[in-house]
Coordinates of C-alpha atoms and ligand atoms in Angstrom, one line a residue:
M197 CA 22.3 -61.1 91.6
T198 CA 20.6 -60.7 94.8
Q199 CA 23.0 -58.6 95.9
R200 CA 20.7 -56.2 93.9
F201 CA 18.9 -56.2 96.9
H202 CA 21.6 -55.2 99.5
T203 CA 22.4 -52.4 97.3
S204 CA 20.2 -51.1 96.0
R205 CA 18.6 -48.9 99.0
R206 CA 21.9 -47.3 99.5
A207 CA 21.5 -46.0 95.9
L208 CA 18.8 -44.8 95.9
A209 CA 19.2 -42.8 99.6
A210 CA 22.3 -41.8 97.7
A211 CA 20.9 -40.8 94.7
A212 CA 18.1 -39.0 96.8
A213 CA 20.7 -36.7 98.4
T214 CA 22.2 -36.1 95.1
A215 CA 19.4 -34.7 94.0
A216 CA 18.9 -32.7 96.2
L217 CA 21.8 -31.5 96.6
T218 CA 21.8 -30.8 92.7
L219 CA 18.9 -29.1 92.7
A220 CA 20.4 -26.4 95.6
L221 CA 23.0 -26.0 93.7
A222 CA 21.3 -25.2 90.7
A223 CA 19.8 -23.2 93.0
C224 CA 22.0 -20.6 93.3
G225 CA 24.2 -21.6 90.6
S226 CA 24.8 -19.0 88.4
N227 CA 26.9 -19.1 85.3
S228 CA 25.1 -22.0 83.8
G229 CA 24.1 -21.4 80.3
S230 CA 25.9 -18.5 80.3
G231 CA 29.5 -18.2 77.9
P232 CA 29.6 -18.8 73.8
A233 CA 31.4 -22.2 74.8
N234 CA 27.8 -23.6 74.6
G235 CA 27.5 -22.8 71.3
P236 CA 24.5 -23.8 68.9
T237 CA 23.4 -27.3 70.1
M238 CA 23.9 -29.4 67.0
T239 CA 21.0 -30.9 64.9
G240 CA 20.6 -32.8 61.6
M241 CA 21.9 -36.1 62.2
D242 CA 22.8 -36.2 65.7
R243 CA 19.7 -37.8 67.7
P244 CA 17.5 -34.5 69.8
S245 CA 18.9 -34.7 73.4
P246 CA 16.8 -32.8 76.0
S247 CA 19.9 -32.4 78.0
A248 CA 21.7 -31.8 74.9
S249 CA 22.5 -27.8 75.6
A250 CA 24.0 -26.8 78.6
G251 CA 20.6 -24.9 81.3
A252 CA 18.9 -27.7 80.9
M253 CA 21.1 -30.2 83.1
E254 CA 20.4 -28.1 85.8
S255 CA 16.5 -28.6 86.1
M256 CA 16.7 -32.1 85.6
P257 CA 18.6 -33.6 88.3
G258 CA 16.1 -37.3 88.7
M259 CA 16.7 -40.3 87.0
G260 CA 18.4 -41.5 89.4
T261 CA 22.0 -40.3 88.9
A262 CA 24.9 -40.7 91.0
S263 CA 26.5 -36.9 92.0
T264 CA 28.3 -36.7 88.7
G265 CA 25.3 -36.9 86.2
N266 CA 24.6 -38.9 82.8
G267 CA 27.6 -36.9 81.9
L268 CA 25.3 -35.5 78.6
A269 CA 25.1 -31.1 79.9
A270 CA 28.5 -29.5 78.6
A271 CA 28.0 -27.5 82.2
K272 CA 27.1 -28.8 85.3
D273 CA 27.7 -27.5 89.6
G274 CA 29.2 -24.5 88.1
Y275 CA 32.2 -26.2 85.5
E276 CA 31.8 -26.3 81.8
M277 CA 33.1 -28.0 79.0
T278 CA 34.6 -25.3 77.3
S279 CA 35.9 -25.9 73.5
T280 CA 35.5 -24.1 69.7
A281 CA 35.6 -27.1 68.3
T282 CA 32.4 -27.7 66.9
T283 CA 33.6 -29.6 63.4
V284 CA 36.3 -32.6 63.6
P285 CA 37.4 -34.0 60.3
A286 CA 36.6 -37.3 59.0
G287 CA 39.0 -40.0 58.3
R288 CA 42.3 -37.9 60.1
A289 CA 44.5 -37.1 63.1
T290 CA 43.0 -34.8 65.2
A291 CA 43.6 -33.3 68.3
Y292 CA 40.5 -31.7 69.7
R293 CA 40.9 -29.3 72.2
F294 CA 39.0 -28.3 75.5
A295 CA 38.5 -26.8 78.7
I296 CA 37.0 -26.4 82.1
A297 CA 36.3 -23.4 83.3
G298 CA 35.3 -23.0 86.9
P299 CA 33.2 -21.0 89.2
D300 CA 35.2 -18.3 89.4
G301 CA 34.8 -18.8 85.0
R302 CA 38.7 -19.2 84.5
P303 CA 40.2 -22.3 83.0
V304 CA 40.9 -25.3 86.3
T305 CA 44.5 -26.8 85.9
R306 CA 44.6 -28.3 88.8
F307 CA 43.2 -32.0 88.6
A308 CA 43.2 -35.0 91.1
V309 CA 44.2 -37.9 89.9
D310 CA 41.9 -40.8 89.3
Q311 CA 42.3 -44.2 87.6
T312 CA 46.4 -42.9 86.8
K313 CA 44.8 -40.0 84.9
R314 CA 44.1 -36.2 85.7
M315 CA 41.3 -36.3 82.5
H316 CA 39.9 -39.4 80.8
F317 CA 38.4 -38.6 77.5
Y318 CA 35.8 -40.6 75.7
A319 CA 34.6 -39.8 71.7
I320 CA 31.3 -41.3 71.3
R321 CA 29.4 -42.2 67.6
S322 CA 25.6 -41.2 68.5
D323 CA 24.8 -45.2 66.7
L324 CA 27.5 -46.3 69.3
T325 CA 29.1 -48.1 66.8
G326 CA 32.8 -45.6 67.6
F327 CA 34.4 -45.3 70.8
Q328 CA 38.0 -43.6 71.5
H329 CA 39.0 -43.5 75.2
L330 CA 42.2 -41.0 75.4
H331 CA 44.5 -39.5 78.2
P332 CA 44.7 -36.0 76.9
T333 CA 47.6 -33.6 78.2
M334 CA 46.9 -30.7 79.4
A335 CA 49.4 -26.9 78.6
G336 CA 49.8 -24.9 81.4
D337 CA 46.9 -22.5 80.7
G338 CA 44.7 -25.4 81.4
T339 CA 43.7 -26.1 77.9
W340 CA 43.6 -29.5 76.7
T341 CA 44.5 -31.5 73.7
A342 CA 42.6 -34.7 73.0
P343 CA 44.8 -37.2 69.9
L344 CA 40.9 -38.2 67.9
A345 CA 42.0 -40.8 65.9
G346 CA 40.3 -40.7 62.3
L347 CA 36.7 -40.2 63.1
R348 CA 33.9 -41.3 60.6
P349 CA 31.4 -39.3 59.3
G350 CA 28.6 -38.2 61.6
A351 CA 27.2 -37.0 65.6
W352 CA 30.4 -37.2 68.0
R353 CA 30.2 -36.3 71.6
M354 CA 33.1 -36.3 73.2
F355 CA 33.6 -36.6 77.3
A356 CA 34.9 -35.5 79.9
S357 CA 35.8 -37.3 83.3
F358 CA 37.9 -35.9 85.6
T359 CA 37.8 -34.3 89.3
P360 CA 38.8 -30.3 90.3
D361 CA 41.7 -30.3 93.0
S362 CA 40.8 -27.1 93.8
G363 CA 38.6 -23.9 93.8
A364 CA 34.6 -24.9 94.9
G365 CA 34.2 -28.4 93.3
K366 CA 37.6 -30.1 94.6
G367 CA 37.5 -33.4 95.0
E368 CA 34.1 -33.4 92.6
G369 CA 34.0 -36.2 90.3
L370 CA 32.4 -34.7 87.3
V371 CA 31.4 -35.6 83.7
L372 CA 30.6 -32.9 80.7
S373 CA 30.5 -32.8 77.5
R374 CA 30.1 -31.8 73.9
T375 CA 28.6 -33.0 70.2
V376 CA 30.7 -32.1 67.1
K377 CA 29.7 -33.4 63.9
V378 CA 32.5 -34.7 62.3
P379 CA 31.6 -33.7 57.9
G380 CA 31.2 -36.4 55.3
M381 CA 28.2 -39.6 54.6
A382 CA 27.1 -40.6 57.8
M383 CA 26.0 -43.9 57.9
T384 CA 24.2 -45.2 61.2
S385 CA 24.3 -48.9 61.8
S386 CA 21.7 -50.5 64.3
L387 CA 22.6 -51.9 67.8
P388 CA 24.4 -54.9 67.9
K389 CA 21.6 -57.1 69.9
A390 CA 22.0 -58.3 73.3
S391 CA 24.7 -60.6 74.3
G392 CA 26.1 -61.0 77.3
T393 CA 29.0 -62.1 75.6
A394 CA 32.0 -60.3 72.7
T395 CA 35.3 -61.3 71.3
V396 CA 37.9 -59.2 70.7
D397 CA 41.7 -60.0 69.3
G398 CA 40.6 -63.7 69.9
Y399 CA 39.3 -63.2 73.4
T400 CA 36.2 -63.7 74.5
V401 CA 34.1 -61.7 76.9
T402 CA 32.0 -62.8 79.3
V403 CA 29.5 -60.2 81.1
K404 CA 27.2 -61.0 83.9
G405 CA 25.2 -58.7 86.0
D406 CA 21.6 -58.7 85.9
P407 CA 21.4 -54.5 86.0
M408 CA 17.7 -52.3 86.7
A409 CA 17.8 -48.4 86.1
G410 CA 18.7 -45.7 89.0
M411 CA 20.3 -49.2 91.3
A412 CA 23.5 -49.7 92.0
H413 CA 24.7 -53.2 91.0
Q414 CA 27.3 -55.2 90.8
L415 CA 28.9 -56.5 86.8
T416 CA 31.4 -59.7 86.4
A417 CA 33.5 -59.8 83.9
T418 CA 35.8 -62.7 83.1
V419 CA 37.9 -63.0 79.8
T420 CA 38.9 -66.0 77.8
R421 CA 40.7 -67.8 75.3
D422 CA 40.6 -70.3 72.9
G423 CA 37.6 -71.6 75.9
R424 CA 40.5 -71.0 78.4
P425 CA 41.1 -68.8 81.0
V426 CA 42.5 -65.7 80.5
T427 CA 45.9 -65.5 83.3
D428 CA 48.3 -62.3 82.0
L429 CA 46.6 -59.4 81.5
Q430 CA 48.2 -55.9 82.2
P431 CA 47.4 -53.1 84.5
Y432 CA 45.6 -51.2 83.0
L433 CA 44.9 -47.8 84.4
D434 CA 45.0 -49.5 88.4
T435 CA 43.2 -52.2 86.9
Y436 CA 43.0 -55.6 85.3
A437 CA 40.3 -53.8 82.8
H438 CA 38.7 -50.8 82.3
L439 CA 34.3 -50.6 81.3
T440 CA 32.9 -47.9 79.8
A441 CA 29.2 -47.7 78.8
F442 CA 26.6 -45.3 77.1
H443 CA 22.9 -46.0 76.6
Q444 CA 21.4 -46.6 73.5
G445 CA 20.2 -43.1 71.7
D446 CA 20.8 -40.3 74.0
L447 CA 24.7 -41.8 74.9
A448 CA 24.1 -40.7 78.4
F449 CA 27.2 -42.1 80.2
A450 CA 27.4 -44.8 83.1
H451 CA 29.6 -45.0 85.6
L452 CA 31.5 -48.3 86.3
H453 CA 34.0 -48.5 88.7
P454 CA 36.3 -51.4 89.3
E455 CA 36.3 -53.2 92.7
T456 CA 39.1 -55.6 91.9
E457 CA 42.3 -54.2 92.6
V458 CA 45.9 -54.2 90.7
D459 CA 47.3 -57.6 92.7
G460 CA 50.8 -58.1 90.4
D461 CA 52.3 -57.5 87.0
H462 CA 49.0 -60.7 85.9
G463 CA 46.0 -60.9 86.4
G464 CA 42.8 -63.0 85.6
P465 CA 41.6 -65.8 85.6
A466 CA 38.8 -64.6 88.3
A467 CA 36.4 -62.7 87.9
L468 CA 36.4 -58.9 87.8
T469 CA 34.0 -57.0 89.6
F470 CA 33.1 -53.7 88.1
H471 CA 30.4 -51.8 90.9
A472 CA 28.0 -50.1 87.7
E473 CA 25.4 -47.4 88.4
F474 CA 22.7 -47.2 85.1
A475 CA 20.7 -43.7 84.7
R476 CA 18.1 -45.3 82.8
S477 CA 16.4 -47.9 81.1
G478 CA 17.2 -49.4 77.7
N479 CA 20.0 -51.5 75.8
W480 CA 23.3 -50.2 77.0
R481 CA 26.9 -50.2 75.5
L482 CA 29.2 -51.5 77.2
F483 CA 32.9 -51.2 75.9
L484 CA 36.0 -53.6 77.9
Q485 CA 39.6 -52.9 77.9
F486 CA 42.2 -54.7 78.7
Q487 CA 46.1 -54.9 78.0
T488 CA 47.7 -58.7 76.8
G489 CA 50.7 -58.6 75.7
G490 CA 52.0 -54.5 75.8
R491 CA 48.3 -54.5 73.5
L492 CA 45.2 -52.7 74.6
H493 CA 42.4 -54.2 73.7
T494 CA 38.7 -53.0 73.1
A495 CA 35.5 -55.2 73.4
S496 CA 31.8 -54.1 72.7
L497 CA 28.6 -55.8 73.8
T498 CA 25.2 -54.5 74.1
L499 CA 23.4 -55.2 77.6
P500 CA 20.2 -54.5 78.3
V501 CA 18.9 -52.6 81.5
G502 CA 15.5 -53.0 83.7
Ligands
LIG791 CU1 41.4 -42.8 80.8

């Protein structure tokens, strides 16, 4: 935890450089806020977010966000997540289709592999009670299809995390998102209290760290079962545990990169470490995914960020 003081300066410097770069890109960008994909901004059940419309994000590069931003805009640095889907039916498997338009306005079809996939996709409910992490497949024309499992009624945000492998943004990690509404009776729940541990499928997950907004930190996670450290973690996306986090209220996306590399078929009992950057203070909902016996487990817990 004292490591914070080592990493924070570097992170702040990097964030400042990123902010300057984003400003420069925004200044010369020509296509932000244009195109049909910006569509009507959702109202109603969705929590209003100043960044929900694509254009707004470009003028708000601050808050120490990483180069990929907070993920709340549909367009960034000339790239835009487009989709005609504004609603998704409740309670049944649905294909959610989208594309990534490049700076030239055409769909991007070349993406770099990151953690074994060219596209990582997350569906998150506005109250953080729903979470799906999927790997869409791409058609030749650049249309991605995410196989959503049944969603509960309410407001959801769909995140696409990717790295273009051609064009102006080649090699730049981006996170873009769009909202969808799932019709029906939408009940929202309050966020569970902050806790360093969570249980799932008989496993206990413990996350330690003392993160502060806008700084780089290390988080560590351990997995135990019946009080004993687990040693049979299987590789999942080039790591033994995959961590994602979203901010309570605006659903900002956090960047959590695994520092633990896969070494063999079985991981544990050592702590799994993550490089974490939370752009804002407040409560974040963490989703830690790990695999044992061919089955994926998802533990969720609430982490306060100062
Ligand atoms: Cu993924």
